[in-house]
CSV table of C-alpha atoms in Angstrom, one decimal:
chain,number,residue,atom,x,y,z
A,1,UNK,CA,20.5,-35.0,-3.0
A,2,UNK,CA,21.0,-33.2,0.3
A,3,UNK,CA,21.2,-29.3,0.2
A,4,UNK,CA,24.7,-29.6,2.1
A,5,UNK,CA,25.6,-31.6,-0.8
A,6,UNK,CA,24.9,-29.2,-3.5
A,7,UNK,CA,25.3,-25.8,-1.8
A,8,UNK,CA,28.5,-24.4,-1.5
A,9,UNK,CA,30.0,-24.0,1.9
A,10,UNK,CA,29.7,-20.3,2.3
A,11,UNK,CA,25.7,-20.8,1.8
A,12,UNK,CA,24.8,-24.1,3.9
A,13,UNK,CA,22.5,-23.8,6.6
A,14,UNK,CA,21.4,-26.0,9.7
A,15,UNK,CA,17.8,-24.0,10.3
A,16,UNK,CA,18.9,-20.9,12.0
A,17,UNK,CA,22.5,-21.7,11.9
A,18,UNK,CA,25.7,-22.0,9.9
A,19,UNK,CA,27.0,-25.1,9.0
A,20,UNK,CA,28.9,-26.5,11.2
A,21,UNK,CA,32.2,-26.5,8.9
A,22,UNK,CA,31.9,-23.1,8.7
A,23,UNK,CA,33.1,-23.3,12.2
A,24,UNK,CA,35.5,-25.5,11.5
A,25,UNK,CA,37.5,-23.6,8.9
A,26,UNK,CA,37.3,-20.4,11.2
A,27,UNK,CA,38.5,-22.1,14.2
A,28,UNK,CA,41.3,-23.7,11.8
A,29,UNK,CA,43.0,-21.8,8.8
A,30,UNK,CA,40.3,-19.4,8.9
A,31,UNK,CA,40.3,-18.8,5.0
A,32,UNK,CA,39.9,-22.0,2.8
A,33,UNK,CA,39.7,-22.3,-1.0
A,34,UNK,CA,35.7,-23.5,-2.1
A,35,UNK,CA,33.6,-23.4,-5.0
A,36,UNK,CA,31.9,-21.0,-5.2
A,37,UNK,CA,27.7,-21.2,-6.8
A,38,UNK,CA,29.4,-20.5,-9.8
A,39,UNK,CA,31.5,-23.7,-9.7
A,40,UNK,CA,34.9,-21.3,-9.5
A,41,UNK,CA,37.3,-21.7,-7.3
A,42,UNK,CA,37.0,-18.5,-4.3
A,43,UNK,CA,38.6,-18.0,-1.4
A,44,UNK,CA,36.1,-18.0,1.7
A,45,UNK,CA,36.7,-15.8,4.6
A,46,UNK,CA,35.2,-16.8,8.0
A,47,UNK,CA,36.7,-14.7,10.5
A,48,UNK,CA,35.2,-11.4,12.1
A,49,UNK,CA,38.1,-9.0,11.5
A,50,UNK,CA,39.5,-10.8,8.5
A,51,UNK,CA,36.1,-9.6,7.0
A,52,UNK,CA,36.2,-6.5,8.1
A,53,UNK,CA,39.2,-6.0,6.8
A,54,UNK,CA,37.8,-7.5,3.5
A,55,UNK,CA,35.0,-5.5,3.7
A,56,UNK,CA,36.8,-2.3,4.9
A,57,UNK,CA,39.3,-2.3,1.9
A,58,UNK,CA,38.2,-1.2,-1.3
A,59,UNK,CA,41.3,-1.0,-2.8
A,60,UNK,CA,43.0,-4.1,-2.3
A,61,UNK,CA,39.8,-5.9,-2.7
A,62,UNK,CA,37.9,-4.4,-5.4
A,63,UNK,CA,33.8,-5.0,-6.3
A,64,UNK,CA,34.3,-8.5,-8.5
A,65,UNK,CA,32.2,-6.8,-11.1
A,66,UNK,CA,34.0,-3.7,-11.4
A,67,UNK,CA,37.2,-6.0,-12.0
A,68,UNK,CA,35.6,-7.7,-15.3
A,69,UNK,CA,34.4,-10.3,-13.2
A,70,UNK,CA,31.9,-12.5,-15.5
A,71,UNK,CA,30.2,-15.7,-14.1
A,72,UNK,CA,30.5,-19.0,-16.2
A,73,UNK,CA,27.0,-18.9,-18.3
A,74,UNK,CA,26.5,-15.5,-18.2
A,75,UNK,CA,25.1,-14.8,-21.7
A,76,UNK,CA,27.4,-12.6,-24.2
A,77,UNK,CA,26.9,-8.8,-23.8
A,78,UNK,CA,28.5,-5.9,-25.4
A,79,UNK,CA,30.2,-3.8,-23.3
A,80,UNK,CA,27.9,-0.9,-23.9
A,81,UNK,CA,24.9,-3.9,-22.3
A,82,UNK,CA,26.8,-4.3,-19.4
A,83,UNK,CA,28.1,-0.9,-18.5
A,84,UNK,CA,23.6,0.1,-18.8
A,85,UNK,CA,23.3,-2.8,-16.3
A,86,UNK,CA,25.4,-1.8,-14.3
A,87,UNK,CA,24.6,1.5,-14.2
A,88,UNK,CA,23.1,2.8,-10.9
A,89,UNK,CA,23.8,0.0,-9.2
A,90,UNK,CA,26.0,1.1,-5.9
A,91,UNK,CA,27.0,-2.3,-5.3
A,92,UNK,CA,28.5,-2.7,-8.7
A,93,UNK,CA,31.0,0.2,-7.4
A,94,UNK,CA,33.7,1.1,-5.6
A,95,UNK,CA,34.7,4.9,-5.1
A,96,UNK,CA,35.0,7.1,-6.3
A,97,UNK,CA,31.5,6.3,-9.2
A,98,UNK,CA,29.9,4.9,-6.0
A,99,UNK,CA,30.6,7.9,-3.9
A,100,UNK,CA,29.3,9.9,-5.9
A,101,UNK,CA,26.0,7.7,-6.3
A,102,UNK,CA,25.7,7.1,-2.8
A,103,UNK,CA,26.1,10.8,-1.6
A,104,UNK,CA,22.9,11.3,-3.4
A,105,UNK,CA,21.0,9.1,-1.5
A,106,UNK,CA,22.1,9.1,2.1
A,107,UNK,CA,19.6,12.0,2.6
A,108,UNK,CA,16.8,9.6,1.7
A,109,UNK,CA,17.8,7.0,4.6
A,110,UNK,CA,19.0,9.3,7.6
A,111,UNK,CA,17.9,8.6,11.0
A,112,UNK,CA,15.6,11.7,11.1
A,113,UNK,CA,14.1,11.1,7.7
A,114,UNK,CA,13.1,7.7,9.2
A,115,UNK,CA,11.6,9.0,12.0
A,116,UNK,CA,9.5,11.2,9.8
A,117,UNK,CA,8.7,7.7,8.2
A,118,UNK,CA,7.7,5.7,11.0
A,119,UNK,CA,3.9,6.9,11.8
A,120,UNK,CA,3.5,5.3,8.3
A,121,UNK,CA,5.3,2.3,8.9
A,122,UNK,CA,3.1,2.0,11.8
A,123,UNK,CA,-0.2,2.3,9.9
A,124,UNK,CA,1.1,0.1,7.2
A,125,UNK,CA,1.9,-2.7,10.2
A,126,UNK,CA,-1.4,-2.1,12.2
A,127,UNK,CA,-3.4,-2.6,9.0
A,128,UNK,CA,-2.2,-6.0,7.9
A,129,UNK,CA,-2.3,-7.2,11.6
A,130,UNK,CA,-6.0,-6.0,11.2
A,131,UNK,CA,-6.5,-8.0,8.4
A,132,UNK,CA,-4.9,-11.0,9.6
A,133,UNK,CA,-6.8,-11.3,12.8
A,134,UNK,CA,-10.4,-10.6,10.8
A,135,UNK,CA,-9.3,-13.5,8.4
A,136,UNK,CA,-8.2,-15.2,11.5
A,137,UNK,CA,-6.4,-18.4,12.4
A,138,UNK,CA,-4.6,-20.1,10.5
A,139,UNK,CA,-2.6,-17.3,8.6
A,140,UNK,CA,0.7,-17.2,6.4
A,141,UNK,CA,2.9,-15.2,8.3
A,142,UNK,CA,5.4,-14.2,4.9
A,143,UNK,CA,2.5,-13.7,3.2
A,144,UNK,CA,-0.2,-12.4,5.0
A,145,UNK,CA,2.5,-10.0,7.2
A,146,UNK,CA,6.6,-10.3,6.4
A,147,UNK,CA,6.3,-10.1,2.7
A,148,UNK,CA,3.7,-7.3,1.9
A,149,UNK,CA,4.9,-4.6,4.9
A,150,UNK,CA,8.5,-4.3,3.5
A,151,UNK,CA,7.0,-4.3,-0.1
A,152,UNK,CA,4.6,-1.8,0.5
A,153,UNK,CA,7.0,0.6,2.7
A,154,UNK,CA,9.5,0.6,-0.1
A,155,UNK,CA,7.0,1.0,-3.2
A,156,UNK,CA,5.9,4.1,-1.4
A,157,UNK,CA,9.3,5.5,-0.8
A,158,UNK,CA,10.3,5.1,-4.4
A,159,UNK,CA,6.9,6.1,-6.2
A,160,UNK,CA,6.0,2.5,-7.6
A,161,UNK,CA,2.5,1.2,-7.5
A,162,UNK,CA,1.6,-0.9,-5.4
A,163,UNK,CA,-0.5,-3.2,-7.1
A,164,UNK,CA,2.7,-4.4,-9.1
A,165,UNK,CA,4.0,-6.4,-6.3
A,166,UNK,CA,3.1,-10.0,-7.4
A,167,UNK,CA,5.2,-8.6,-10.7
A,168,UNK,CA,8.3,-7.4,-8.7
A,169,UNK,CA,7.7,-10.2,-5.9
A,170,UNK,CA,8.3,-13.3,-8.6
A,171,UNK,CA,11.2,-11.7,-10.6
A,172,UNK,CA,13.0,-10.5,-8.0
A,173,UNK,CA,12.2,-14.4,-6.5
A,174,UNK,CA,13.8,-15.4,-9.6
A,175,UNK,CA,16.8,-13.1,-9.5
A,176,UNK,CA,17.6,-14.4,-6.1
A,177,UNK,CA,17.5,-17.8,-6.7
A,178,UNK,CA,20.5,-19.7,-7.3
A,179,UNK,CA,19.5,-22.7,-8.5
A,180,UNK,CA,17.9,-21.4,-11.8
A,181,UNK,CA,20.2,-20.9,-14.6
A,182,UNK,CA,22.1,-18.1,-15.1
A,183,UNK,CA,20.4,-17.0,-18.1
A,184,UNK,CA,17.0,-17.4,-17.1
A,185,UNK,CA,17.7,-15.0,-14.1
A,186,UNK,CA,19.6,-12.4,-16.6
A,187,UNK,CA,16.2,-12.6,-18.4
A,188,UNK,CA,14.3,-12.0,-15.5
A,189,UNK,CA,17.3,-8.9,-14.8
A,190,UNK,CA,16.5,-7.3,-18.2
A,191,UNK,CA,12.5,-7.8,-17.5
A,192,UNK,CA,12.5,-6.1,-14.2
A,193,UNK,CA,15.4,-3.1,-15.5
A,194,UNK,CA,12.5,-3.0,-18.2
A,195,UNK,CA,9.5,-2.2,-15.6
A,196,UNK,CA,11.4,0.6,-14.0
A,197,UNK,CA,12.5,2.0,-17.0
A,198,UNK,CA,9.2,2.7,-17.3
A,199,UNK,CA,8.3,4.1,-13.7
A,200,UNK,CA,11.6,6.4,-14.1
A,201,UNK,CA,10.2,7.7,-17.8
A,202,UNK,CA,7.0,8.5,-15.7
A,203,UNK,CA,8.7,9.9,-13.0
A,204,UNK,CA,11.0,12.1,-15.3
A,205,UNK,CA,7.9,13.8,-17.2
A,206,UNK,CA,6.1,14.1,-13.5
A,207,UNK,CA,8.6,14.2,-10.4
A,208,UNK,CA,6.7,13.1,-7.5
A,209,UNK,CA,7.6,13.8,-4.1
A,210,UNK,CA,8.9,9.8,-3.8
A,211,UNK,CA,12.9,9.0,-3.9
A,212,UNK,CA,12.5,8.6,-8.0
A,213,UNK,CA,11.2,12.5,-8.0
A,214,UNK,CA,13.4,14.0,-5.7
A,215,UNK,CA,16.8,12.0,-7.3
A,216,UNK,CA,15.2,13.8,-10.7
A,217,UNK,CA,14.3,17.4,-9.2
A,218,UNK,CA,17.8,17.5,-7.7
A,219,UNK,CA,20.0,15.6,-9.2
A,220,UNK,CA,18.5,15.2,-12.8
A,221,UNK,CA,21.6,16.7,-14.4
A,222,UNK,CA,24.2,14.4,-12.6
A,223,UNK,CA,22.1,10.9,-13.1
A,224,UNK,CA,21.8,9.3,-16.6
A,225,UNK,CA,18.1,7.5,-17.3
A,226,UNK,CA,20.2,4.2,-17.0
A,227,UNK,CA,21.5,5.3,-13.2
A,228,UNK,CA,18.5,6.3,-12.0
A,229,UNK,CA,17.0,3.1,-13.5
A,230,UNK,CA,19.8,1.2,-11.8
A,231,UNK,CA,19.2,3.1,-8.2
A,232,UNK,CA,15.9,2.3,-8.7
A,233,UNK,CA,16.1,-1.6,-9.0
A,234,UNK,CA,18.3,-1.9,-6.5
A,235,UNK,CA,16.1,-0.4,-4.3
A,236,UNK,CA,13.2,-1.7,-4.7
A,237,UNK,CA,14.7,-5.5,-4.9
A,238,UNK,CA,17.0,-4.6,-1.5
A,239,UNK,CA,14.4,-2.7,0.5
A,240,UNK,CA,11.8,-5.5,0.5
A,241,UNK,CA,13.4,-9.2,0.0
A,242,UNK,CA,16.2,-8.7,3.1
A,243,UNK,CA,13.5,-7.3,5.6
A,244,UNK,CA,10.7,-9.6,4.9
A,245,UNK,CA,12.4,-12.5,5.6
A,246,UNK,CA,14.2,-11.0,8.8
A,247,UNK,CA,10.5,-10.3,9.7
A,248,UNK,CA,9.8,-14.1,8.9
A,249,UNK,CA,12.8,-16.1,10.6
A,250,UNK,CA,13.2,-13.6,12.6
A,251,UNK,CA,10.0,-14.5,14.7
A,252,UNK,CA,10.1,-17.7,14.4
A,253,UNK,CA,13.7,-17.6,16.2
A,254,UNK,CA,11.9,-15.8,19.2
A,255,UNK,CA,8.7,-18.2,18.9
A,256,UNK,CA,11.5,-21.3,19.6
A,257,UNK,CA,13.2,-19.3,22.0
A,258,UNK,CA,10.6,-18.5,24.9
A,259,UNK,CA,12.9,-17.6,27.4
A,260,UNK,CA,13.8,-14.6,25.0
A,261,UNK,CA,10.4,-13.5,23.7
A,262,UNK,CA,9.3,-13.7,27.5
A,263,UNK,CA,11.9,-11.4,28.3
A,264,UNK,CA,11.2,-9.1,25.1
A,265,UNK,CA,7.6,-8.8,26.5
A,266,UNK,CA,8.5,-8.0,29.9
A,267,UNK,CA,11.0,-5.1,28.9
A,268,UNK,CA,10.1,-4.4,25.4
A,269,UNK,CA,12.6,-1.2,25.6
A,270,UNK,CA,14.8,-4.2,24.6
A,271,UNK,CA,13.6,-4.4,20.9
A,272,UNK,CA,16.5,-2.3,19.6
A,273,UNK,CA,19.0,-4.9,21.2
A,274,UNK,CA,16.7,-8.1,19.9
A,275,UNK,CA,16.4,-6.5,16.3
A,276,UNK,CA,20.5,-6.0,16.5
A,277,UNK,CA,21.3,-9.9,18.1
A,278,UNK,CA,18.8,-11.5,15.4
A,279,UNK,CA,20.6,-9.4,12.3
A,280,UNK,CA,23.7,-10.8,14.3
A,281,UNK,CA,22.5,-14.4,15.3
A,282,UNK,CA,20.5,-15.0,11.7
A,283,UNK,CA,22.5,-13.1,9.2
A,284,UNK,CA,20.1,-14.0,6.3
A,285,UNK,CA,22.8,-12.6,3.7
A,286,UNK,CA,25.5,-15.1,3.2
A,287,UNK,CA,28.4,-13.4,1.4
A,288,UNK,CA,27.3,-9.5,0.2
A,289,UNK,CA,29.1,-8.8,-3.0
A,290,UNK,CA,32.4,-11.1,-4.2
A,291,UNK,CA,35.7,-9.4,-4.4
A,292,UNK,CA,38.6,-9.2,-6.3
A,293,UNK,CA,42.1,-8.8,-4.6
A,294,UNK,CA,43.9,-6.4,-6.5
A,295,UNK,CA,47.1,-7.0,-5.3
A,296,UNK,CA,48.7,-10.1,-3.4
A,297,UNK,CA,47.5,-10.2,0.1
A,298,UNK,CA,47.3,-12.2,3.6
A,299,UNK,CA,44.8,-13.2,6.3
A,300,UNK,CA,45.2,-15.2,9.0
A,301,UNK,CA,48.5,-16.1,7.4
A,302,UNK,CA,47.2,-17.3,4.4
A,303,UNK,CA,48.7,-16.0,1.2
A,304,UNK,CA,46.1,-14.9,-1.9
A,305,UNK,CA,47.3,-13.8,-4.8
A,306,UNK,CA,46.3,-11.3,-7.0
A,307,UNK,CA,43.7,-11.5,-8.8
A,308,UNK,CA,41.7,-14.1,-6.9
A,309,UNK,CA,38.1,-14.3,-6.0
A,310,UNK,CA,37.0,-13.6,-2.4
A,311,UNK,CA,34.1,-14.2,-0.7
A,312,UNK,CA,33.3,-13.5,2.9
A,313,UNK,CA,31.1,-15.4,5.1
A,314,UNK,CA,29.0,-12.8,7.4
A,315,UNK,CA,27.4,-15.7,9.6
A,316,UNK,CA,30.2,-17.3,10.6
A,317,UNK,CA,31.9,-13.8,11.1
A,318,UNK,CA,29.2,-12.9,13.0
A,319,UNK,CA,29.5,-16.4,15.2
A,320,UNK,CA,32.9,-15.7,15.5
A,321,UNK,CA,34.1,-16.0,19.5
A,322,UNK,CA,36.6,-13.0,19.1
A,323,UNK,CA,32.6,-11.0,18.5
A,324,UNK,CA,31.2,-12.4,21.6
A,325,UNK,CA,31.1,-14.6,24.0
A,326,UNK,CA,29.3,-18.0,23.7
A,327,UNK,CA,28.1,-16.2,20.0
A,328,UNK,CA,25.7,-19.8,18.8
A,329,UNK,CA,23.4,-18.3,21.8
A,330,UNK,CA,20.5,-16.1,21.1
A,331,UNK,CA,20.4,-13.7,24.0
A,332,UNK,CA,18.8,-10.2,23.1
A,333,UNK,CA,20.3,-8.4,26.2
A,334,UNK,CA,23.5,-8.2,24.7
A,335,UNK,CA,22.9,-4.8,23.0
A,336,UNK,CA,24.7,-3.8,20.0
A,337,UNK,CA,27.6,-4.7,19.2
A,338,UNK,CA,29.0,-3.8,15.7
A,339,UNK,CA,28.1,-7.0,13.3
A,340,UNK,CA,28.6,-7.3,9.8
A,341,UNK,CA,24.9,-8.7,8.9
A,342,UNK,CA,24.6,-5.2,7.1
A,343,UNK,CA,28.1,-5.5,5.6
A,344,UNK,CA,31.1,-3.3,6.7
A,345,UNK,CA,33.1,0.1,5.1
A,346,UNK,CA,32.0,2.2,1.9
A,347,UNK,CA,29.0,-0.6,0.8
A,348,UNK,CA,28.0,-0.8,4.7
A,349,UNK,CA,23.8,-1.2,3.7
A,350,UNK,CA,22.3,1.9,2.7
A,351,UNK,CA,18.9,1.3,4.0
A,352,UNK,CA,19.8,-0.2,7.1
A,353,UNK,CA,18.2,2.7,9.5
A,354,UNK,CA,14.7,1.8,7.5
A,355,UNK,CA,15.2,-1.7,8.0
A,356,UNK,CA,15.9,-1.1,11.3
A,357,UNK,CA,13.1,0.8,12.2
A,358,UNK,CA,10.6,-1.6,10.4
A,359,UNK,CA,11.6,-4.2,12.8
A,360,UNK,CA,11.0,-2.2,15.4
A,361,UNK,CA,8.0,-1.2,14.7
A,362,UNK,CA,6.5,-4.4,13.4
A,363,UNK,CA,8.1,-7.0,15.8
A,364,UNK,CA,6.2,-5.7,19.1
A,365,UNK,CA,3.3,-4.7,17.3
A,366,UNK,CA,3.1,-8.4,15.9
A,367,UNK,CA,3.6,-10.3,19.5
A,368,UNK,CA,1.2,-7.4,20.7
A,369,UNK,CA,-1.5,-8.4,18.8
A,370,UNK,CA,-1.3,-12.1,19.0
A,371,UNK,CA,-0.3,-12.9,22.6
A,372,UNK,CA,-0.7,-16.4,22.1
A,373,UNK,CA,1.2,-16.3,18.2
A,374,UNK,CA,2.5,-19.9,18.1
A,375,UNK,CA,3.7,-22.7,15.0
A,376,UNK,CA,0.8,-24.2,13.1
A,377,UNK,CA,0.3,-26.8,11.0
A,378,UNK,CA,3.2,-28.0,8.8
A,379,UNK,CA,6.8,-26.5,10.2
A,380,UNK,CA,8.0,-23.3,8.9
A,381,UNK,CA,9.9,-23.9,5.4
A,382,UNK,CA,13.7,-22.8,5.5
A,383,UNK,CA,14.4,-21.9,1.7
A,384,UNK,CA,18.1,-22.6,0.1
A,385,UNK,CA,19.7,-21.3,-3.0
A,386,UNK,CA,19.1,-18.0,-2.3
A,387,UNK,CA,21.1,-15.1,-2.1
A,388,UNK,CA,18.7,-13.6,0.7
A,389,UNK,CA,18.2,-16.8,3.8
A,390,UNK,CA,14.8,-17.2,5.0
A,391,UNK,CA,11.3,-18.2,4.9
A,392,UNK,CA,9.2,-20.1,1.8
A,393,UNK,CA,6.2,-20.4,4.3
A,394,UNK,CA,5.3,-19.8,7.9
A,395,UNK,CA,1.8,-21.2,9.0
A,396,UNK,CA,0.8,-19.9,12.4
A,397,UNK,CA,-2.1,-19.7,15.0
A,398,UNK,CA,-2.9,-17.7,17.7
């Protein structure tokens, strides 16, 4: 059975692109009802300021979770279970609980605190493109280079060792993949809350001068042990899986696009522009978080009543004409220009400046290095039920 068969709508892919009824529904009625991975009915949004607006507007559409929101085949938990996994967990909030988390943190991801980051970022780069071209030819590219950078950059921001990574690399794997049962990824959930339960006891009898430490030195009164767990997961899952595999696709969309990396080479003071057109062109998250409308309400003319699911598509808002102009087209010159890959409003990615600046960083470095970086071996492998697009594999040459 075909992917497109089994997928729902909202998460079928054509390699880079959206499928091509996801067009279709924005170019029509814009919003359609579809199952959703759950087998539930949703309502999927398509168009760029319909999601913004979805996205913007945390009162009429409220965090599906925070709304009692249970998937079918999620396994019986107290409420006392599910309020501790929850706990922490920005994206299972809307304000005012997730202001209050998220005013914590923004101090950890600022611009300038990322600047202070990047000469590290740099080493951590230059190091596995060291080991890569003593190993030489041919070489993983998620394994050998978009996997570990992310996962090393973020266990060093948080305080967690790296030498867990194959742990935290296969359950997060497992979280993340939709086509495992339900249950097996809640075990997998409890396992890995488990682990940094651990790293935050650690951390509480020691404070280090990681993101863990500093949330405990100054904010240790305000956090419970379960929020701090909760921050802490989130983290560590969000801060490597969305970045390695913009690293991976991403540079394979410039290797197939030679006109582009030509031009990235000739003016690499473009590389803020590319990173922003391939978050926009690519947008390896399909949905963000489900919603809940708390009210009745209409896009595009199309009535939703209260209490229905919603689920926005960010690629095909972010291939939406009304965006830009001929928007299936890779072009890095266009700049910035305001897409949703990173979501929109209060939940608007909290890391996205060090995502950012990993890109930059490792993209130039990367094509740098291997002038003649090309496809190798068996094609690239495009991986499906996920909630994060991307890469399985990536054999390369240079």
């Amino acid at each position: 059975m075909s992917d497109s068969a089994t997928l729902p709508l909202y998460m079928r892919r054509s390699a880079f692109d959206p499928d091509p009824e996801l067009a279709t529904v924005r170019g029509g009625e814009g919003v359609r009802r579809v199952k959703t991975v759950f087998g539930i009915d949703a309502y999927l949004v398509t168009r760029f300021a319909d999601v913004r607006e979805v996205l913007g507007d945390a009162e009429r559409f409220t965090i599906a979770q925070r709304a009692g929101f249970r998937p079918p085949g999620m396994a019986e938990l107290t409420d006392e279970q599910l309020k501790a996994m929850r706990a922490g967990n920005l994206l299972a909030f809307d304000p005012p609980e997730h202001t209050r988390l998220r005013r914590m943190l923004t101090p950890e991801f600022t611009m300038r605190r990322m600047r202070r980051l990047e000469p590290r970022v740099k080493e951590i780069v230059t190091a596995h493109l060291d080991a890569m071209e003593a190993a030489g030819p041919p070489a993983d590219l998620v394994r050998d280079f978009a996997l570990p950078i992310p996962s090393l950059v973020i266990c060093e921001l948080l305080g967690v060792p790296y030498d867990d990574r194959d742990d935290f690399q296969r359950r997060t794997g497992k979280m993340l993949d939709l086509s495992l049962p339900l249950e097996q990824r809640m075990t997998v959930q409890l396992e890995s809350r488990a682990y940094m339960g651990g790293l935050v006891a650690r951390a509480q009898a020691d404070p280090g001068e990681d993101l863990l430490g500093m949330l405990i030195r100054e904010h240790g009164d305000d956090l419970s042990t379960d929020e701090l767990i909760g921050i802490g997961h989130l983290l560590l899952i969000a801060g490597h899986e969305t970045t390695s595999n913009m690293l991976g696709i991403g540079t394979l969309a410039l290797l197939r696009h030679p006109d582009q990396l030509d031009l990235l080479r000739k003016e690499p003071e473009r590389i803020n522009a590319a990173v922003e057109e391939l978050l926009r062109w690519l947008s390896i998250v399909h949905s963000g978080t489900f919603k809940i409308t708390s009210t009745d309400v209409e896009l595009s003319g199309v009535h939703i009543p209260a209490n229905s699911l919603v689920v926005c598509s960010l690629p095909a808002a972010n291939r939406d004409p009304g965006l830009v102009a001929e928007p299936d087209r890779l072009d890095i010159s266009r700049g910035e220009m305001g897409h949703v890959a990173f979501g929109h409003g209060v939940h608007h990615c909290l890391g996205a400046p060090l995502a950012r600046m990993e890109m930059q960083t490792a993209f130039p470095a990367l094509f740098e290095r291997f002038p003649g970086l090309r496809e190798a071996g068996e094609p690239a492998e495009f991986r499906s039920f996920n909630v994060v697009y991307g890469l399985t594999a990536f054999p390369v040459a240079w």
